[in-house]
JSON list of N, CA and C in Angstrom, two decimals:
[
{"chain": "A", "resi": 1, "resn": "UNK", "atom": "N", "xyz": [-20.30, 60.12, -74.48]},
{"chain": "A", "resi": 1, "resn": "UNK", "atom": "CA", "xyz": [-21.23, 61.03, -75.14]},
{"chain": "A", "resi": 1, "resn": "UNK", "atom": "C", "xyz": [-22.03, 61.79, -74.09]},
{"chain": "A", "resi": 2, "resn": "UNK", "atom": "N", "xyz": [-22.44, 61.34, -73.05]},
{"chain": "A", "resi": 2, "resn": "UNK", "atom": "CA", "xyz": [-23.39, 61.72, -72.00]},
{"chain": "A", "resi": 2, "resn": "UNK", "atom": "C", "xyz": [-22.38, 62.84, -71.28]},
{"chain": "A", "resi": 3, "resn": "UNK", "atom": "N", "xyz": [-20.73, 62.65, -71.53]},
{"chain": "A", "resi": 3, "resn": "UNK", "atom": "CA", "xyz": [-19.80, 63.50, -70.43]},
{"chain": "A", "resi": 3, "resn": "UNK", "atom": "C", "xyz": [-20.38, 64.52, -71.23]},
{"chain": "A", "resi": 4, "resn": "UNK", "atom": "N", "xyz": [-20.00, 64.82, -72.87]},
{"chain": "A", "resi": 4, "resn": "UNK", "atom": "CA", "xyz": [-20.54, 65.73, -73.84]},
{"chain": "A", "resi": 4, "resn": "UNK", "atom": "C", "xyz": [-21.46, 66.47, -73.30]},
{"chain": "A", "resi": 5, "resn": "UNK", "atom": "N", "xyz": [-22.83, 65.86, -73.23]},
{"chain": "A", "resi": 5, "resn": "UNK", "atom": "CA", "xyz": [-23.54, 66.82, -73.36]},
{"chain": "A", "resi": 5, "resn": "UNK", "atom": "C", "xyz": [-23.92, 67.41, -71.90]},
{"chain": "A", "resi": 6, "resn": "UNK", "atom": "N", "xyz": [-24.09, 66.77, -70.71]},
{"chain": "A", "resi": 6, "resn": "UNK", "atom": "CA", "xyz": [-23.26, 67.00, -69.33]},
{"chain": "A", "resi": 6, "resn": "UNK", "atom": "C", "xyz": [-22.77, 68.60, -69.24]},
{"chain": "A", "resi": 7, "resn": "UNK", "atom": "N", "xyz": [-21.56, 68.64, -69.93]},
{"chain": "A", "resi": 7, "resn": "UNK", "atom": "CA", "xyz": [-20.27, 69.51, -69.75]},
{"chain": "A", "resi": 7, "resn": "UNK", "atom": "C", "xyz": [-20.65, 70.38, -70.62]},
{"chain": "A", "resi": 8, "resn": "UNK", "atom": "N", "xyz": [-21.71, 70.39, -71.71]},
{"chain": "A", "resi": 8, "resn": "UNK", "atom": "CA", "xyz": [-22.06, 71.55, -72.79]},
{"chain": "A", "resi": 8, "resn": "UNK", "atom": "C", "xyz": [-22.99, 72.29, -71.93]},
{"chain": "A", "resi": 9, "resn": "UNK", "atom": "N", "xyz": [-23.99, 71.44, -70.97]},
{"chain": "A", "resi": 9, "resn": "UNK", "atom": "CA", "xyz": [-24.98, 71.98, -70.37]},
{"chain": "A", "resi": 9, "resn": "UNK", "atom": "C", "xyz": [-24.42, 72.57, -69.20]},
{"chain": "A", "resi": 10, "resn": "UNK", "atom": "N", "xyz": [-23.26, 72.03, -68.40]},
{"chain": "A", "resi": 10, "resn": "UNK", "atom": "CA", "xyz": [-22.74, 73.47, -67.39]},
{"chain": "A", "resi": 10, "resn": "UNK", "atom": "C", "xyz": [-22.32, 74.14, -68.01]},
{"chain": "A", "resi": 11, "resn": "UNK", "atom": "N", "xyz": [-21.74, 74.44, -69.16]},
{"chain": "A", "resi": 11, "resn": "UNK", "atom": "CA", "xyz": [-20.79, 75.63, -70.10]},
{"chain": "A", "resi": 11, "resn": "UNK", "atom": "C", "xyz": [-22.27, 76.43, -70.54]},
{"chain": "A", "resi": 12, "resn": "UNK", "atom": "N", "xyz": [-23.37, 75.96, -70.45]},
{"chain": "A", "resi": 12, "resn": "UNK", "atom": "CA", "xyz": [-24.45, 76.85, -70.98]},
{"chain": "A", "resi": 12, "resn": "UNK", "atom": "C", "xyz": [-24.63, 77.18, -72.32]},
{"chain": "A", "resi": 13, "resn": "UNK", "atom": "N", "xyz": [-24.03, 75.29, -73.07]},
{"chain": "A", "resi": 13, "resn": "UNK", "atom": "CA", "xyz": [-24.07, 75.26, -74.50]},
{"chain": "A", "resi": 13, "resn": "UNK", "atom": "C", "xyz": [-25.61, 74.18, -74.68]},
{"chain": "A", "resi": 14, "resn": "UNK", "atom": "N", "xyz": [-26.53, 74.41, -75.74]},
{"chain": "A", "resi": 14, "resn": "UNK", "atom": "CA", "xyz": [-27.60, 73.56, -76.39]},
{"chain": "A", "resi": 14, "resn": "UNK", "atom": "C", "xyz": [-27.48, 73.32, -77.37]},
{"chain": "A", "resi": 15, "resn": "UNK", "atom": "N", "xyz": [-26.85, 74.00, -77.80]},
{"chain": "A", "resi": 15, "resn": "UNK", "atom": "CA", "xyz": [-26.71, 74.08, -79.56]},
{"chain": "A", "resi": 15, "resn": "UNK", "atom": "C", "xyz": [-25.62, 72.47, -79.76]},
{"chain": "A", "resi": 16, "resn": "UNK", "atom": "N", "xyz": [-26.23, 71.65, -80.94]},
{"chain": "A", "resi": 16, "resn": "UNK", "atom": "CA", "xyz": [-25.40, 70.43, -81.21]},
{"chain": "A", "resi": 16, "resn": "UNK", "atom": "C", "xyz": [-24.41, 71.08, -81.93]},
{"chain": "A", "resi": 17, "resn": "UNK", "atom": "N", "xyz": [-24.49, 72.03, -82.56]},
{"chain": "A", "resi": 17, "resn": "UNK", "atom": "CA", "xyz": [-23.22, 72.00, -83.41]},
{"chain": "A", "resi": 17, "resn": "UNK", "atom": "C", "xyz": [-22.18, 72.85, -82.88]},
{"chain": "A", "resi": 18, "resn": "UNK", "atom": "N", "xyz": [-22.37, 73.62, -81.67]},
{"chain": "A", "resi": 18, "resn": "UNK", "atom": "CA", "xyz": [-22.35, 74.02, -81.16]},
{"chain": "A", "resi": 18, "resn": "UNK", "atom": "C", "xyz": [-20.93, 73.33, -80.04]},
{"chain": "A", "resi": 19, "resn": "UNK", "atom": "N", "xyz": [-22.00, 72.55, -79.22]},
{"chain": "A", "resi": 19, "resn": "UNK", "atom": "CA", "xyz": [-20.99, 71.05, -79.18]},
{"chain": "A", "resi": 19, "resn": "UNK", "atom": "C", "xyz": [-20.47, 70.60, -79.20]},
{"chain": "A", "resi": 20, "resn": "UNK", "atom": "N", "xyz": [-20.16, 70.11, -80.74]},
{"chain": "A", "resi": 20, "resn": "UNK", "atom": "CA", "xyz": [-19.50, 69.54, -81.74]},
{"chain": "A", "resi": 20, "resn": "UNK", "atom": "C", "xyz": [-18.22, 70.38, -81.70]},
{"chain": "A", "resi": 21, "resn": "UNK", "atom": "N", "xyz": [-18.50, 71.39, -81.60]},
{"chain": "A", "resi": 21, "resn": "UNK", "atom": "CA", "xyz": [-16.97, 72.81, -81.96]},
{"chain": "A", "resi": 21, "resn": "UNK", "atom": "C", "xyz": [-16.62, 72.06, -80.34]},
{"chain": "A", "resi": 22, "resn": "UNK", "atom": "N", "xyz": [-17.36, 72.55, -79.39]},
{"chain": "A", "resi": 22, "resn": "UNK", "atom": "CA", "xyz": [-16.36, 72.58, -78.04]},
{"chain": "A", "resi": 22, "resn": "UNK", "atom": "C", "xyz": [-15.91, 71.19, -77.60]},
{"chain": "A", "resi": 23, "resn": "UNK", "atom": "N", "xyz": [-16.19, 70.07, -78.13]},
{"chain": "A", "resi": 23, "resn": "UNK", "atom": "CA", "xyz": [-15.70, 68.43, -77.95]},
{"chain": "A", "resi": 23, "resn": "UNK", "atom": "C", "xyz": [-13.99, 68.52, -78.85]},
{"chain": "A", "resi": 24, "resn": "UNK", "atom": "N", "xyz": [-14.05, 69.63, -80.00]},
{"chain": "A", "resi": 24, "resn": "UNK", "atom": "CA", "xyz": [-12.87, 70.19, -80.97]},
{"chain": "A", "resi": 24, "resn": "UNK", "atom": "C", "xyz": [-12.22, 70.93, -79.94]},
{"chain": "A", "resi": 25, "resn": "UNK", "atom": "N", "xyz": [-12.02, 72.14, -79.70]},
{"chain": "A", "resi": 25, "resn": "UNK", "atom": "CA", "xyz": [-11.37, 72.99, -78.97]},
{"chain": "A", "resi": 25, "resn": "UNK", "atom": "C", "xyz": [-11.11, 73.43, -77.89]},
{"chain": "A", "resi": 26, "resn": "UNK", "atom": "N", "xyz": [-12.22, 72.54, -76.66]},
{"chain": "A", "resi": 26, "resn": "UNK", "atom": "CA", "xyz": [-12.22, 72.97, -74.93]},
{"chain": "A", "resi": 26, "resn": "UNK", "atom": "C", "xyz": [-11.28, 71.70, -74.53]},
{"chain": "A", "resi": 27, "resn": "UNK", "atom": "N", "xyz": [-10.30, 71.53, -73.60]},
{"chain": "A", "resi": 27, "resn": "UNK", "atom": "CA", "xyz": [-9.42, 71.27, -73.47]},
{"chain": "A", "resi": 27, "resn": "UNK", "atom": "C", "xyz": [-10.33, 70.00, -72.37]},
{"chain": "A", "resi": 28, "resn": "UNK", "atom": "N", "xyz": [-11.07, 70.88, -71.54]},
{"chain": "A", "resi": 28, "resn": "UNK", "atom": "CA", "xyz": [-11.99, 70.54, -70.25]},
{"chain": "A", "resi": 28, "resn": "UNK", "atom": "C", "xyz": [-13.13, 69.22, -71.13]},
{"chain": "A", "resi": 29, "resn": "UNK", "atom": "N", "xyz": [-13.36, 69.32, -72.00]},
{"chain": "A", "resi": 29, "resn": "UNK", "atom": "CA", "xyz": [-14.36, 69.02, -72.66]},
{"chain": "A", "resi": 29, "resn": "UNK", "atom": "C", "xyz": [-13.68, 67.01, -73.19]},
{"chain": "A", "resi": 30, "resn": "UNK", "atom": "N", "xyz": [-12.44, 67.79, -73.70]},
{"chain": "A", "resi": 30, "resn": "UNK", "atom": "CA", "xyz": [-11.60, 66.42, -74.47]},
{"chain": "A", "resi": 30, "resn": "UNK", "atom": "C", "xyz": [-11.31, 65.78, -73.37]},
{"chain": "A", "resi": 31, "resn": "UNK", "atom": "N", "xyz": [-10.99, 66.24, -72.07]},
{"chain": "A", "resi": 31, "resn": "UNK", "atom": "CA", "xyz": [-10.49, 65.10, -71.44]},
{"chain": "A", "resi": 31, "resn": "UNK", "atom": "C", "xyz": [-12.00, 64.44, -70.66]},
{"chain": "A", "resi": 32, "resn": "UNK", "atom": "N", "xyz": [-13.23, 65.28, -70.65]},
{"chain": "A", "resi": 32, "resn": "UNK", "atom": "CA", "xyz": [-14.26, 64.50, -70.38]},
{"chain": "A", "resi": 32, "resn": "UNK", "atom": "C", "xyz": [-14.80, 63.39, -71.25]},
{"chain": "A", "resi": 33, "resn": "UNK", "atom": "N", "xyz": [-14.72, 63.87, -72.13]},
{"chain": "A", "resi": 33, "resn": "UNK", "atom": "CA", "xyz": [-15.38, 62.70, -73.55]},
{"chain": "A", "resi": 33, "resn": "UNK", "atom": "C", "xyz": [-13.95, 61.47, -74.04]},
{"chain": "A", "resi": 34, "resn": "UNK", "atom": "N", "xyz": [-12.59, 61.44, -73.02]},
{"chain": "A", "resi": 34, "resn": "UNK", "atom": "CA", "xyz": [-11.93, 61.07, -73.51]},
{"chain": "A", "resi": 34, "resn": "UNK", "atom": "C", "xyz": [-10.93, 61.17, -75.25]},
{"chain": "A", "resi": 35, "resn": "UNK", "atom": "N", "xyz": [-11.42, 62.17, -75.72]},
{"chain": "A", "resi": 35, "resn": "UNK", "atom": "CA", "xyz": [-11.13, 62.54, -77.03]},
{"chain": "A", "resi": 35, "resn": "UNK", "atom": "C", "xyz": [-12.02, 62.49, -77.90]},
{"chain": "A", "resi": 36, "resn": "UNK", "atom": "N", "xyz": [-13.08, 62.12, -77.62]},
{"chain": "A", "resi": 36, "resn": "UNK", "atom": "CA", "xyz": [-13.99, 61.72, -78.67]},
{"chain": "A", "resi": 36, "resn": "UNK", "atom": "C", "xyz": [-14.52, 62.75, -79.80]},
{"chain": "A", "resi": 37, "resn": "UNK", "atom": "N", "xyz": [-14.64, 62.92, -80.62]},
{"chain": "A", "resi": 37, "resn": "UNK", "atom": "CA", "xyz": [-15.24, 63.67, -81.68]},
{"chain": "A", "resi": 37, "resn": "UNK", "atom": "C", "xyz": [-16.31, 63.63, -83.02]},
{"chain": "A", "resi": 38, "resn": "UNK", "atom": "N", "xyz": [-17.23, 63.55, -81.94]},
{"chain": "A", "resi": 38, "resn": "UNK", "atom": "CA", "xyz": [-18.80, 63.41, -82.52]},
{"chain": "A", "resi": 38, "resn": "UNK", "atom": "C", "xyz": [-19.37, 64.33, -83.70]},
{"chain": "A", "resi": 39, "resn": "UNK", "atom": "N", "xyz": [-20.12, 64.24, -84.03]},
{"chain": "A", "resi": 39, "resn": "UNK", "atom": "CA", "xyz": [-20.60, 64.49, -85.26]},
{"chain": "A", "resi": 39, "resn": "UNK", "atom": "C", "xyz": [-22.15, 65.52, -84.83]},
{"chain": "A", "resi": 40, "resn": "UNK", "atom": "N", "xyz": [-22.27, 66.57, -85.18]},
{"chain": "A", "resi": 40, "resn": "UNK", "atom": "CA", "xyz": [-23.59, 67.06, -84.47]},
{"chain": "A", "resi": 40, "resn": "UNK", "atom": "C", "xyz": [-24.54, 66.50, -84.44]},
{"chain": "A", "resi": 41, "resn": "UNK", "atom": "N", "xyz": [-25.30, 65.57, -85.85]},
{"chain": "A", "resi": 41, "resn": "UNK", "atom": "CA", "xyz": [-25.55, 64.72, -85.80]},
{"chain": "A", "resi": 41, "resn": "UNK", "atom": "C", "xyz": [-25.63, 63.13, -84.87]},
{"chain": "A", "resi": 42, "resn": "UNK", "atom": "N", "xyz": [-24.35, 62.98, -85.16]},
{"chain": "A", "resi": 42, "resn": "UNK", "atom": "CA", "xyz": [-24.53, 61.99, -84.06]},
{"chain": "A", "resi": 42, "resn": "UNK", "atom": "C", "xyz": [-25.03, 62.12, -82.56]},
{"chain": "A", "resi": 43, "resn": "UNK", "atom": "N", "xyz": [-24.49, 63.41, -82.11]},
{"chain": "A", "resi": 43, "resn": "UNK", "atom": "CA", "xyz": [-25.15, 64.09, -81.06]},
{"chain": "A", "resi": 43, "resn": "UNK", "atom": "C", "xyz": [-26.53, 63.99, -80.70]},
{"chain": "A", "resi": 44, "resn": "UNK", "atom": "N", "xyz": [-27.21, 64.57, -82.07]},
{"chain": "A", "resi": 44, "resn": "UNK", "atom": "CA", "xyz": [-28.67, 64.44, -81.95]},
{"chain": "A", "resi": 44, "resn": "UNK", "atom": "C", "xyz": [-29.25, 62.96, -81.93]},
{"chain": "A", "resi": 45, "resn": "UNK", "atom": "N", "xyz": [-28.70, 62.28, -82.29]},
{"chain": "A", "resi": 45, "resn": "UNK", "atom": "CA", "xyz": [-28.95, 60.57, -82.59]},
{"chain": "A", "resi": 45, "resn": "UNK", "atom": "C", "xyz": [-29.01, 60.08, -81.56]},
{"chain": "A", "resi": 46, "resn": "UNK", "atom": "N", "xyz": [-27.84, 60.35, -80.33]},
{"chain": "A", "resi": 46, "resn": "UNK", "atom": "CA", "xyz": [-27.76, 59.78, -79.11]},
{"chain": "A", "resi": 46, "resn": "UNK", "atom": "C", "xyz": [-29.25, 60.30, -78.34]},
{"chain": "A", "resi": 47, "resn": "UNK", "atom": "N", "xyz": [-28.91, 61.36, -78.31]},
{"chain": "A", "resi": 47, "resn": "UNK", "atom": "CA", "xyz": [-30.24, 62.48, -77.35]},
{"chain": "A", "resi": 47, "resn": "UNK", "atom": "C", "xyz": [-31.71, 62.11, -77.67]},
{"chain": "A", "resi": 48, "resn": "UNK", "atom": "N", "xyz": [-32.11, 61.18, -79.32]},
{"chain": "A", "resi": 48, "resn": "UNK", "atom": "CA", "xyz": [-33.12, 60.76, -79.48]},
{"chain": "A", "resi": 48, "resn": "UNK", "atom": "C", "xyz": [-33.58, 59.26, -79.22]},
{"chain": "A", "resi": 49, "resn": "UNK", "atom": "N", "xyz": [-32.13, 58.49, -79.15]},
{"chain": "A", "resi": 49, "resn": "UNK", "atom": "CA", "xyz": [-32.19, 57.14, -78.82]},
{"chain": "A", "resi": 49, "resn": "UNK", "atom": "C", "xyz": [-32.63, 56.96, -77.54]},
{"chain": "A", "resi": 50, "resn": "UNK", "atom": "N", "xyz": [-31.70, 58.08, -76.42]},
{"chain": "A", "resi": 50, "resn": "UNK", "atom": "CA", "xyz": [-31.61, 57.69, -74.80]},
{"chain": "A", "resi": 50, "resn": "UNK", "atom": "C", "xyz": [-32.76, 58.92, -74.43]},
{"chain": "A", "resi": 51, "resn": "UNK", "atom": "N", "xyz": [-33.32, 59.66, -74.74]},
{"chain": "A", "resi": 51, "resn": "UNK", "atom": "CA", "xyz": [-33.85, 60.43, -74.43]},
{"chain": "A", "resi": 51, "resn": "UNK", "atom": "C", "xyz": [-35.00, 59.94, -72.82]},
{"chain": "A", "resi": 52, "resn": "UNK", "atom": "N", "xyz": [-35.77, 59.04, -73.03]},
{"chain": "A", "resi": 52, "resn": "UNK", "atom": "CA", "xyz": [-36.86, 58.08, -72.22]},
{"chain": "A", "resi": 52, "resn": "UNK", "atom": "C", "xyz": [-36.12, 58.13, -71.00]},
{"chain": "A", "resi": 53, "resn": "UNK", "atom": "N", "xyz": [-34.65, 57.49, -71.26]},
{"chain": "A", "resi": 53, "resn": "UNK", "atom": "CA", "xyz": [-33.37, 56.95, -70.24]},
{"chain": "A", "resi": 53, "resn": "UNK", "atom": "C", "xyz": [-33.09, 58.33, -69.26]},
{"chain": "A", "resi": 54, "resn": "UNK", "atom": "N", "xyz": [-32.84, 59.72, -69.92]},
{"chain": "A", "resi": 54, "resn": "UNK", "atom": "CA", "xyz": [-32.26, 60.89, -69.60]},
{"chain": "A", "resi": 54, "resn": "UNK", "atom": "C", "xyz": [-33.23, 61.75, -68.99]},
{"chain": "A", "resi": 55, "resn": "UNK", "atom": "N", "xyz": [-34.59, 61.03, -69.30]},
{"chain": "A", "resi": 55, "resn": "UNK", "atom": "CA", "xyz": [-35.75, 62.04, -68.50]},
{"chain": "A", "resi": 55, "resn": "UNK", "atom": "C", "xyz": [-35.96, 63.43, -69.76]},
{"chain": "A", "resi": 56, "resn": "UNK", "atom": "N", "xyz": [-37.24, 63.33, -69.26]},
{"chain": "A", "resi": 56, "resn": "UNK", "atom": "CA", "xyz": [-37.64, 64.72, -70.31]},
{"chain": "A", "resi": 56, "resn": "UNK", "atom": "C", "xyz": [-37.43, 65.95, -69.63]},
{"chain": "A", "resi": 57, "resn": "UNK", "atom": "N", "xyz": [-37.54, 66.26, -68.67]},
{"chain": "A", "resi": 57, "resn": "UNK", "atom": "CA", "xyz": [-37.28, 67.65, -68.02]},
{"chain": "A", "resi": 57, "resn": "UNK", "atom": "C", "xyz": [-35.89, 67.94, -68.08]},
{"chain": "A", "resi": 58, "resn": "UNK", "atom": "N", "xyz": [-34.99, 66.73, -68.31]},
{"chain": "A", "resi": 58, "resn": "UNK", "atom": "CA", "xyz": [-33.71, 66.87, -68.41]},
{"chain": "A", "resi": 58, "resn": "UNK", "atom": "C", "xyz": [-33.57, 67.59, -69.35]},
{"chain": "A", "resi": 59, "resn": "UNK", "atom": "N", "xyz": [-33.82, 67.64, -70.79]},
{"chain": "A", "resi": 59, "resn": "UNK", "atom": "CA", "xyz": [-33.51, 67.80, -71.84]},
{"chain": "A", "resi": 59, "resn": "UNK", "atom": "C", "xyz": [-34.12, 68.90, -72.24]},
{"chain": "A", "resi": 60, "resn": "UNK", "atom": "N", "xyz": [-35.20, 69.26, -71.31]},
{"chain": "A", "resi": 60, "resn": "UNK", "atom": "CA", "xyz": [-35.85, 70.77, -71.47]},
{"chain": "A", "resi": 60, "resn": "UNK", "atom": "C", "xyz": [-35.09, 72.09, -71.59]},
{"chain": "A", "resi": 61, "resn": "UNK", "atom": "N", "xyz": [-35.04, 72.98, -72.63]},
{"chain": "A", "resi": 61, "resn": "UNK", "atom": "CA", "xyz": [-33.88, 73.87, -72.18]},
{"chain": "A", "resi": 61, "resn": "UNK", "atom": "C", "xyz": [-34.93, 75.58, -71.84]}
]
Protein backbone atom coordinates (compact mmCIF):
# COMPACT_ATOMS: atom_id res chain seq x y z
CA UNK A 1 0.00 0.00 0.00
CA UNK A 2 2.83 2.47 0.97
CA UNK A 3 4.52 1.36 -2.83
CA UNK A 4 0.83 2.94 -3.86
CA UNK A 5 0.91 5.89 -2.55
CA UNK A 6 4.90 6.39 -2.94
CA UNK A 7 4.49 5.95 -6.82
CA UNK A 8 1.09 8.19 -6.98
CA UNK A 9 3.16 10.90 -5.29
CA UNK A 10 6.15 10.77 -7.95
CA UNK A 11 3.41 10.48 -10.83
CA UNK A 12 2.07 13.80 -9.13
CA UNK A 13 -1.21 11.93 -8.20
CA UNK A 14 -3.22 12.99 -4.50
CA UNK A 15 -6.33 12.26 -5.44
CA UNK A 16 -7.43 8.57 -3.72
CA UNK A 17 -9.58 7.80 -6.33
CA UNK A 18 -7.49 8.90 -8.42
CA UNK A 19 -5.08 6.17 -7.28
CA UNK A 20 -7.31 3.70 -7.20
CA UNK A 21 -7.66 4.12 -11.30
CA UNK A 22 -3.69 4.10 -11.62
CA UNK A 23 -3.09 0.78 -9.11
CA UNK A 24 -6.01 -0.44 -12.30
CA UNK A 25 -4.20 0.70 -15.39
CA UNK A 26 -0.27 1.88 -14.84
CA UNK A 27 1.61 -1.08 -15.60
CA UNK A 28 4.64 0.71 -13.33
CA UNK A 29 2.21 0.99 -10.55
CA UNK A 30 0.96 -3.02 -10.59
CA UNK A 31 4.20 -4.28 -10.46
CA UNK A 32 4.97 -1.86 -7.42
CA UNK A 33 1.93 -2.77 -5.31
CA UNK A 34 2.47 -6.34 -6.55
CA UNK A 35 -1.11 -6.39 -8.11
CA UNK A 36 -2.89 -5.17 -5.50
CA UNK A 37 -6.21 -3.37 -5.98
CA UNK A 38 -7.34 -1.14 -3.29
CA UNK A 39 -10.34 0.49 -2.77
CA UNK A 40 -10.12 4.50 -2.52
CA UNK A 41 -11.36 4.08 0.54
CA UNK A 42 -9.23 1.72 1.75
CA UNK A 43 -6.56 4.05 0.64
CA UNK A 44 -7.80 6.66 2.86
CA UNK A 45 -8.04 4.10 5.84
CA UNK A 46 -4.39 3.20 5.51
CA UNK A 47 -3.18 7.08 5.29
CA UNK A 48 -5.37 7.64 8.56
CA UNK A 49 -4.22 4.57 10.50
CA UNK A 50 -0.26 5.11 9.64
CA UNK A 51 -0.40 8.65 9.23
CA UNK A 52 1.77 9.49 12.98
CA UNK A 53 4.18 6.51 11.32
CA UNK A 54 4.48 8.53 7.72
CA UNK A 55 5.11 11.96 9.33
CA UNK A 56 2.85 14.89 8.75
CA UNK A 57 4.83 16.98 6.36
CA UNK A 58 4.86 13.85 4.44
CA UNK A 59 1.39 13.86 3.68
CA UNK A 60 1.20 17.63 3.19
CA UNK A 61 0.34 18.26 -0.39
Amino acid sequence: MMGLILYGIMQGITSLRTLERLARVDLGCMWVTGGIFPDHAIIGRFINMHSKSMGGAFLKA
